[in-house]
Short mmCIF file of C-alpha atoms and ligand atoms in Angstrom, two decimals:
data_model
loop_
_atom_site.label_atom_id
_atom_site.label_comp_id
_atom_site.label_asym_id
_atom_site.label_seq_id
_atom_site.Cartn_x
_atom_site.Cartn_y
_atom_site.Cartn_z
CA MET A 63 -10.36 -18.79 -21.39
CA THR A 64 -9.94 -16.13 -24.04
CA SER A 65 -6.39 -14.95 -24.55
CA THR A 66 -4.44 -12.58 -26.74
CA GLN A 67 -3.66 -15.64 -28.83
CA ASP A 68 -7.37 -15.91 -29.56
CA ALA A 69 -7.22 -14.34 -32.99
CA LYS A 70 -10.96 -14.80 -33.42
CA ALA A 71 -11.86 -12.30 -30.71
CA PRO A 72 -13.33 -9.33 -32.58
CA THR A 73 -11.62 -5.94 -32.40
CA GLY A 74 -13.87 -3.63 -30.39
CA GLU A 75 -15.16 -6.40 -28.14
CA VAL A 76 -15.52 -5.08 -24.60
CA VAL A 77 -12.92 -6.61 -22.28
CA LEU A 78 -12.94 -4.58 -19.10
CA GLU A 79 -15.37 -2.02 -17.70
CA ALA A 80 -15.40 0.26 -14.69
CA VAL A 81 -18.92 1.12 -13.65
CA GLY A 82 -19.29 3.85 -11.05
CA LEU A 83 -15.88 2.92 -9.67
CA THR A 84 -15.13 4.69 -6.38
CA LYS A 85 -12.18 4.65 -4.01
CA HIS A 86 -11.95 6.58 -0.76
CA PHE A 87 -8.78 6.12 1.28
CA PRO A 88 -9.45 6.53 4.99
CA VAL A 89 -7.09 9.02 6.62
CA ARG A 90 -5.72 8.52 10.09
CA ARG A 91 -7.90 10.31 12.58
CA THR A 92 -6.60 13.09 14.79
CA LEU A 93 -7.24 12.97 18.53
CA ARG A 94 -10.10 15.46 18.13
CA GLU A 95 -11.67 13.36 15.39
CA LEU A 96 -11.49 10.30 17.60
CA PHE A 97 -13.73 12.08 20.08
CA THR A 98 -16.05 13.62 17.49
CA ARG A 99 -16.37 10.31 15.59
CA THR A 100 -15.60 11.98 12.24
CA HIS A 101 -14.17 9.75 9.52
CA ASN A 102 -12.18 11.64 6.94
CA ALA A 103 -11.19 10.05 3.66
CA VAL A 104 -9.30 10.98 0.51
CA HIS A 105 -11.90 10.93 -2.27
CA ALA A 106 -9.34 9.65 -4.79
CA VAL A 107 -11.78 8.23 -7.36
CA ASP A 108 -15.51 8.92 -7.57
CA ASP A 109 -18.05 7.36 -9.89
CA VAL A 110 -15.65 6.55 -12.73
CA HIS A 111 -16.98 4.84 -15.85
CA LEU A 112 -14.67 3.53 -18.54
CA THR A 113 -14.61 0.76 -21.10
CA LEU A 114 -11.57 -1.00 -22.56
CA ARG A 115 -12.08 -2.77 -25.87
CA ARG A 116 -9.93 -5.19 -27.82
CA GLY A 117 -7.55 -3.54 -30.26
CA GLN A 118 -8.07 -0.06 -28.78
CA VAL A 119 -6.14 2.32 -26.53
CA VAL A 120 -7.92 4.53 -24.02
CA ALA A 121 -5.82 7.38 -22.61
CA LEU A 122 -6.50 8.61 -19.10
CA VAL A 123 -5.15 12.14 -18.77
CA GLY A 124 -4.99 14.48 -15.79
CA GLU A 125 -2.66 16.37 -13.53
CA SER A 126 -0.81 14.86 -10.61
CA GLY A 127 -3.08 13.56 -7.87
CA SER A 128 -6.19 13.41 -10.06
CA GLY A 129 -6.63 9.68 -9.38
CA LYS A 130 -5.25 8.07 -12.56
CA SER A 131 -3.04 5.47 -10.87
CA THR A 132 -5.78 4.66 -8.39
CA VAL A 133 -8.12 3.86 -11.30
CA ALA A 134 -5.48 1.54 -12.81
CA ARG A 135 -4.78 -0.18 -9.49
CA LEU A 136 -8.49 -0.67 -8.89
CA LEU A 137 -8.88 -2.17 -12.36
CA ALA A 138 -5.92 -4.47 -11.65
CA GLN A 139 -7.66 -5.35 -8.35
CA LEU A 140 -4.60 -4.36 -6.36
CA TYR A 141 -6.89 -2.30 -4.08
CA PRO A 142 -10.33 -3.17 -2.80
CA ARG A 143 -12.87 -0.68 -4.11
CA THR A 144 -15.16 1.48 -2.02
CA GLY A 145 -17.99 1.29 -4.53
CA GLY A 146 -18.96 0.53 -8.09
CA ASP A 147 -18.16 -2.47 -10.20
CA ILE A 148 -15.42 -3.94 -12.39
CA ARG A 149 -16.67 -6.17 -15.16
CA LEU A 150 -14.54 -8.57 -17.16
CA HIS A 151 -16.41 -9.58 -20.28
CA GLY A 152 -19.58 -8.27 -18.69
CA GLU A 153 -19.17 -10.28 -15.49
CA SER A 154 -18.83 -8.55 -12.18
CA THR A 155 -15.49 -9.39 -10.53
CA ARG A 156 -14.07 -8.93 -7.07
CA VAL A 157 -10.95 -10.99 -6.60
CA LYS A 158 -8.96 -11.74 -3.48
CA ALA A 159 -5.42 -13.02 -3.10
CA GLY A 160 -4.24 -16.44 -4.27
CA ARG A 161 -5.35 -18.43 -7.27
CA GLN A 162 -8.38 -16.22 -7.92
CA PHE A 163 -6.11 -13.16 -8.18
CA ARG A 164 -3.62 -14.97 -10.44
CA GLY A 165 -6.46 -15.97 -12.74
CA TYR A 166 -7.58 -12.36 -13.03
CA ALA A 167 -4.01 -11.04 -13.34
CA SER A 168 -3.32 -13.36 -16.24
CA ARG A 169 -6.02 -11.49 -18.15
CA VAL A 170 -5.40 -7.95 -16.87
CA GLN A 171 -1.75 -6.94 -16.52
CA MET A 172 -0.17 -3.70 -15.32
CA ILE A 173 2.92 -1.94 -16.60
CA PHE A 174 4.40 0.53 -14.14
CA GLN A 175 6.13 3.85 -14.63
CA ASP A 176 9.52 2.84 -13.31
CA PRO A 177 10.86 -0.26 -15.07
CA PHE A 178 13.86 -0.42 -12.74
CA ALA A 179 11.71 -0.60 -9.61
CA SER A 180 9.45 -3.22 -11.16
CA LEU A 181 12.33 -5.62 -11.96
CA ASN A 182 14.26 -7.31 -9.17
CA PRO A 183 17.93 -6.22 -9.54
CA VAL A 184 19.31 -9.55 -8.28
CA HIS A 185 17.58 -11.63 -10.94
CA THR A 186 18.23 -12.02 -14.65
CA ILE A 187 15.78 -11.32 -17.44
CA ARG A 188 15.46 -15.08 -17.90
CA TYR A 189 14.33 -15.41 -14.27
CA HIS A 190 11.71 -12.64 -14.56
CA LEU A 191 10.21 -13.98 -17.76
CA THR A 192 10.34 -17.65 -16.69
CA ARG A 193 8.52 -16.77 -13.50
CA ALA A 194 5.76 -14.97 -15.42
CA LEU A 195 5.40 -17.92 -17.79
CA ARG A 196 5.29 -20.45 -14.93
CA ILE A 197 2.75 -18.49 -12.86
CA HIS A 198 0.38 -17.70 -15.68
CA ARG A 199 0.81 -20.41 -18.29
CA ASN A 200 2.34 -23.55 -16.94
CA ASP A 201 1.18 -25.31 -20.09
CA GLY A 202 4.21 -27.57 -20.37
CA GLY A 203 5.32 -25.94 -23.61
CA ASP A 204 8.90 -25.34 -24.68
CA LEU A 205 10.17 -22.78 -22.15
CA GLU A 206 13.19 -21.67 -24.17
CA ALA A 207 11.05 -21.10 -27.24
CA ALA A 208 8.51 -19.12 -25.17
CA LEU A 209 11.29 -16.93 -23.75
CA HIS A 210 12.64 -16.23 -27.22
CA GLU A 211 9.16 -15.44 -28.48
CA LEU A 212 8.52 -12.94 -25.66
CA LEU A 213 11.76 -11.05 -26.23
CA THR A 214 11.23 -11.03 -29.98
CA ARG A 215 7.72 -9.61 -29.45
CA VAL A 216 9.24 -6.58 -27.72
CA SER A 217 12.06 -6.27 -30.28
CA LEU A 218 14.86 -7.32 -27.92
CA THR A 219 16.70 -9.37 -30.49
CA PRO A 220 18.59 -11.59 -30.72
CA PRO A 221 16.96 -12.87 -27.48
CA GLU A 222 20.07 -14.72 -26.31
CA ARG A 223 21.84 -11.37 -25.98
CA TYR A 224 19.37 -10.29 -23.27
CA LEU A 225 18.20 -13.43 -21.48
CA ASP A 226 21.07 -13.74 -19.02
CA LYS A 227 21.55 -10.05 -18.35
CA PHE A 228 20.59 -8.32 -15.12
CA PRO A 229 18.27 -5.28 -15.17
CA HIS A 230 21.14 -2.84 -14.46
CA GLU A 231 22.91 -4.02 -17.61
CA LEU A 232 20.05 -2.74 -19.77
CA SER A 233 19.00 0.79 -20.72
CA GLY A 234 15.74 2.25 -19.35
CA GLY A 235 13.97 1.59 -22.63
CA GLN A 236 15.20 -2.01 -22.73
CA ARG A 237 14.06 -2.53 -19.14
CA GLN A 238 10.61 -1.23 -19.96
CA ARG A 239 10.51 -3.61 -22.93
CA VAL A 240 11.35 -6.47 -20.55
CA ALA A 241 8.54 -5.32 -18.23
CA ILE A 242 6.19 -5.37 -21.22
CA ALA A 243 7.45 -8.83 -22.24
CA ARG A 244 6.84 -10.06 -18.71
CA ALA A 245 3.27 -8.72 -18.84
CA LEU A 246 2.77 -10.45 -22.20
CA GLY A 247 3.98 -13.69 -20.60
CA ALA A 248 0.57 -13.91 -18.93
CA ARG A 249 -1.16 -13.70 -22.34
CA PRO A 250 -3.33 -10.84 -21.11
CA GLU A 251 -6.32 -9.36 -22.86
CA ALA A 252 -5.90 -5.94 -21.22
CA LEU A 253 -2.77 -3.94 -20.38
CA LEU A 254 -2.94 -1.11 -17.85
CA ALA A 255 0.07 1.08 -18.61
CA ASP A 256 0.64 3.68 -15.89
CA GLU A 257 2.84 6.39 -17.45
CA PRO A 258 4.92 3.75 -19.22
CA VAL A 259 7.28 6.20 -20.92
CA SER A 260 7.48 9.13 -18.51
CA MET A 261 10.73 7.94 -16.87
CA LEU A 262 12.45 7.17 -20.17
CA ASP A 263 14.71 9.44 -22.20
CA VAL A 264 12.72 11.59 -24.60
CA SER A 265 14.56 10.01 -27.53
CA ILE A 266 13.27 6.49 -26.79
CA ARG A 267 9.71 7.25 -25.68
CA LEU A 268 8.28 7.13 -29.16
CA GLY A 269 9.84 3.69 -29.76
CA VAL A 270 8.15 2.23 -26.66
CA LEU A 271 4.79 3.82 -27.54
CA ASN A 272 5.10 2.45 -31.06
CA LEU A 273 5.83 -0.98 -29.60
CA LEU A 274 2.67 -0.81 -27.49
CA ARG A 275 0.68 0.29 -30.52
CA ASP A 276 2.09 -2.58 -32.54
CA LEU A 277 1.18 -5.05 -29.75
CA LYS A 278 -2.30 -3.60 -29.56
CA GLU A 279 -2.75 -4.34 -33.24
CA ARG A 280 -0.99 -7.69 -33.50
CA LEU A 281 -2.32 -9.17 -30.24
CA ASN A 282 -5.67 -7.36 -30.31
CA LEU A 283 -4.98 -5.99 -26.83
CA ALA A 284 -7.13 -3.55 -24.89
CA ILE A 285 -4.83 -0.88 -23.44
CA LEU A 286 -5.32 1.79 -20.79
CA TYR A 287 -2.63 4.43 -21.26
CA ILE A 288 -2.16 6.77 -18.31
CA THR A 289 -0.33 10.02 -18.94
CA HIS A 290 0.05 13.65 -17.92
CA ASP A 291 0.70 14.48 -21.52
CA ILE A 292 -2.37 15.12 -23.58
CA ALA A 293 -0.23 15.49 -26.74
CA SER A 294 0.87 11.87 -26.49
CA ALA A 295 -2.76 10.83 -25.94
CA ARG A 296 -3.64 12.32 -29.30
CA TYR A 297 -0.82 10.45 -30.96
CA PHE A 298 -1.30 7.11 -29.31
CA ALA A 299 -4.87 6.64 -28.07
CA ASP A 300 -8.15 5.97 -29.86
CA GLN A 301 -10.19 7.42 -27.01
CA THR A 302 -9.19 9.99 -24.41
CA LEU A 303 -10.68 10.49 -20.96
CA VAL A 304 -9.79 13.51 -18.85
CA MET A 305 -9.81 13.23 -15.09
CA TYR A 306 -9.88 16.03 -12.55
CA ALA A 307 -9.79 15.63 -8.78
CA GLY A 308 -11.06 12.06 -8.81
CA ARG A 309 -13.81 12.52 -11.40
CA MET A 310 -14.00 12.07 -15.16
CA VAL A 311 -14.72 15.43 -16.77
CA GLU A 312 -14.51 14.80 -20.52
CA GLY A 313 -14.27 11.93 -22.96
CA GLY A 314 -14.46 11.08 -26.60
CA ASP A 315 -12.27 10.12 -29.52
CA SER A 316 -8.73 11.43 -29.02
CA GLU A 317 -8.71 13.69 -32.06
CA THR A 318 -11.88 15.49 -30.94
CA VAL A 319 -10.95 15.79 -27.26
CA THR A 320 -7.48 17.15 -28.05
CA GLN A 321 -8.42 19.35 -31.03
CA SER A 322 -11.84 20.57 -29.90
CA PRO A 323 -11.80 20.27 -26.11
CA ALA A 324 -15.08 21.21 -24.47
CA HIS A 325 -14.43 21.15 -20.73
CA PRO A 326 -12.66 24.25 -19.34
CA TYR A 327 -10.20 21.98 -17.52
CA THR A 328 -9.24 20.13 -20.71
CA ARG A 329 -8.75 23.50 -22.41
CA LEU A 330 -6.53 24.61 -19.56
CA LEU A 331 -4.50 21.40 -19.83
CA ILE A 332 -3.97 21.94 -23.54
CA ASP A 333 -3.29 25.68 -23.27
CA SER A 334 -0.77 25.11 -20.49
CA ALA A 335 1.20 22.51 -22.45
CA PRO A 336 4.37 24.26 -23.67
CA ASP A 337 4.53 22.35 -26.95
CA PRO A 338 1.52 20.34 -28.02
CA ASP A 339 3.51 18.33 -30.56
CA ARG A 340 6.08 16.98 -28.19
CA LEU A 341 5.93 13.47 -26.74
CA THR A 342 7.63 14.05 -23.45
CA GLY A 343 5.09 12.60 -21.06
CA ASP A 344 6.85 13.76 -17.92
CA VAL A 345 5.73 17.35 -17.65
CA ASP A 346 2.63 18.15 -15.68
CA PRO A 347 1.87 21.57 -17.17
CA LEU A 348 -0.36 22.61 -14.31
CA GLU A 349 2.36 21.65 -11.86
CA GLU A 350 4.58 24.17 -13.59
CA ASP A 351 2.02 26.92 -13.97
CA ARG A 352 -0.33 27.36 -11.10
CA GLY A 353 -1.70 30.58 -12.57
CA ASN A 354 -5.18 29.13 -12.37
CA GLY A 355 -5.02 27.97 -8.80
CA GLU A 356 -4.23 24.79 -6.94
CA PRO A 357 -5.84 21.37 -7.28
CA PRO A 358 -8.40 20.99 -4.48
CA SER A 359 -8.16 18.96 -1.31
CA LEU A 360 -9.56 15.50 -1.94
CA ILE A 361 -10.40 15.14 1.74
CA HIS A 362 -12.92 17.96 1.45
CA PRO A 363 -13.43 18.25 -2.32
CA PRO A 364 -15.30 21.33 -3.59
CA SER A 365 -19.07 20.95 -3.76
CA GLY A 366 -20.81 20.93 -7.14
CA CYS A 367 -18.23 20.91 -9.92
CA ARG A 368 -14.85 20.13 -8.36
CA PHE A 369 -13.21 22.45 -10.86
CA HIS A 370 -15.31 25.50 -9.93
CA PRO A 371 -12.71 27.25 -7.73
CA ARG A 372 -10.33 27.36 -10.74
CA CYS A 373 -12.77 27.64 -13.59
CA PRO A 374 -12.78 30.86 -15.64
CA SER A 375 -16.37 30.14 -16.76
CA ALA A 376 -17.88 29.20 -13.39
CA MET A 377 -21.53 30.10 -12.83
CA PRO A 378 -23.47 30.18 -9.54
CA ARG A 379 -24.90 26.67 -9.98
CA CYS A 380 -21.39 25.23 -10.50
CA SER A 381 -20.62 25.46 -6.79
CA THR A 382 -23.77 23.59 -5.77
CA ASP A 383 -24.77 21.15 -8.53
CA LEU A 384 -22.64 18.19 -9.56
CA PRO A 385 -22.39 18.32 -13.38
CA VAL A 386 -23.62 15.28 -15.27
CA PRO A 387 -22.00 14.06 -18.52
CA LEU A 388 -23.56 16.00 -21.41
CA ALA A 389 -23.24 15.26 -25.11
CA ILE A 390 -21.14 17.77 -27.04
CA GLY A 391 -21.97 18.86 -30.58
CA ASP A 392 -22.53 16.30 -33.29
CA THR A 393 -19.49 14.13 -32.62
CA PRO A 394 -20.73 10.74 -31.43
CA GLY A 395 -19.33 9.78 -28.05
CA HIS A 396 -17.97 13.23 -27.18
CA TRP A 397 -19.16 14.34 -23.73
CA ALA A 398 -18.23 16.74 -20.96
CA ALA A 399 -19.41 17.01 -17.37
CA CYS A 400 -19.91 20.77 -17.45
CA TRP A 401 -22.97 22.97 -17.02
CA LEU A 402 -21.91 25.14 -19.96
CA TYR A 403 -23.41 22.44 -22.19
CA ASP A 404 -26.74 22.14 -20.42
CA SER A 405 -29.05 23.02 -23.30
CA ALA A 406 -32.14 22.99 -21.06
CA ALA A 407 -30.60 25.76 -18.95
CA LYS A 408 -29.55 27.65 -22.08
CA GLU A 409 -33.08 27.46 -23.46
CA SER A 410 -34.63 28.78 -20.28
CA ALA A 411 -32.12 31.66 -20.15
CA LYS A 412 -33.24 32.92 -23.59
N1 ATP B 14 -2.66 4.42 -0.59
C1 ATP B 14 -3.16 5.67 -0.49
N2 ATP B 14 -3.57 6.15 0.71
C2 ATP B 14 -4.10 7.39 0.83
N3 ATP B 14 -4.23 8.26 -0.21
C3 ATP B 14 -3.81 7.83 -1.41
C4 ATP B 14 -3.26 6.51 -1.63
N4 ATP B 14 -2.93 6.38 -2.95
C5 ATP B 14 -3.27 7.56 -3.53
N5 ATP B 14 -3.79 8.42 -2.61
C6 ATP B 14 -4.29 9.76 -2.87
O1 ATP B 14 -5.27 9.65 -3.88
C7 ATP B 14 -5.19 10.75 -4.77
C8 ATP B 14 -5.00 10.23 -6.19
O2 ATP B 14 -3.69 9.65 -6.28
P1 ATP B 14 -3.17 8.94 -7.61
O3 ATP B 14 -1.83 8.39 -7.29
O4 ATP B 14 -4.20 8.01 -8.10
O5 ATP B 14 -3.05 10.18 -8.60
P2 ATP B 14 -2.36 10.25 -10.04
O6 ATP B 14 -3.33 10.94 -10.93
O7 ATP B 14 -1.89 8.91 -10.44
O8 ATP B 14 -1.13 11.21 -9.77
P3 ATP B 14 0.33 11.21 -10.48
O9 ATP B 14 0.10 11.80 -11.83
O10 ATP B 14 1.14 12.08 -9.59
O11 ATP B 14 0.82 9.80 -10.55
C9 ATP B 14 -4.06 11.63 -4.29
O12 ATP B 14 -4.61 12.64 -3.46
C10 ATP B 14 -3.23 10.67 -3.45
O13 ATP B 14 -2.55 11.37 -2.43
S1 SF4 B 15 -19.51 23.04 -14.53
FE1 SF4 B 15 -19.11 25.21 -14.17
S2 SF4 B 15 -17.23 25.27 -12.92
FE2 SF4 B 15 -17.40 23.23 -13.81
S3 SF4 B 15 -16.17 23.33 -15.64
FE3 SF4 B 15 -18.28 23.79 -16.25
S4 SF4 B 15 -18.47 26.02 -16.13
FE4 SF4 B 15 -16.61 25.48 -15.04
MG1 MG B 16 -0.02 8.12 -10.91
#
């Protein structure tokens, strides 16, 4: 099995792919629906494509409820998917509980938003890390040395100062570092970080992001970085994907997407951000300023482009035709799912 310790794995090698990934959560039926046999569902994620490569960070950006965490949980195989595929090194995977799940989880690890909730308050750091090492490695190596190595990797040094502490004895940033160390205990190839800094003090966010960047480089990790904050995506991620109401709407290298956004929703996200240079991560600008309308219901999402009820550039076809990803300008890999960039339509309008 390949592992982060496999220094020979080339940077850029594809680790994990979502292909047409779809998740619909069934909603409980009302009495009337029971009689009419209607089956409503929350269309949380529809036809999502993304690729995580070794040594690269992909940011997934979008407002609250756009489906970011659902994508991460699907990739971690914590939820069954409704449709599409998840490929690990090109191989289709669908894991169930037990040993099969542990095997997958040792290669694809999640880091959650709230480090306090993800650590058991009655157990020490030593317990958490030992458990991760035993579940995922169990290679009979020197446990104490492995514990020291994990804590050193996340800059909690000297390790003996932290090993016998309980989570409540650590700061939020230290707890998140322990959560990262625990994930590294599995020797993963991919880390799925769901808003890993949004619950931390502003002053320590940058340190944790820098740690993740350092791990990406030293361990050649593939990282999915979920955030509300498009400014931090520019700083931290190689690629940025923008999600709106369960669908991907724009993607490309982070510099291009954040400096020359093409999709009207990405532009709105950037324009609504109070300070594009900050690294706060906890503000959902569109939550604060609903000047451009509300996010749509995902039980009955808008037809055509899901953004059309809020879009300042909407055209008649936007409410009927689902936009396809279209290449933008000359920047390789930059795309947007928006009819404004349909050159065939532009030509015929001339
Ligand atoms: N277990 C579930 N059952 C039913 N609906 C769900 C479930 N989990 C998520 N949803 C719905 O799916 C949609 C996407 O939720 P998700 O948590 O993925 O969004 P998000 O982008 O991570 O939001 P946030 O930024 O607030 O974390 C939302 O409408 C949410 O209410
Ligand atoms: S497809 Fe139409 S509604 Fe959707 S973002 Fe583009 S212009 Fe706006
Ligand atoms: Mg979320």
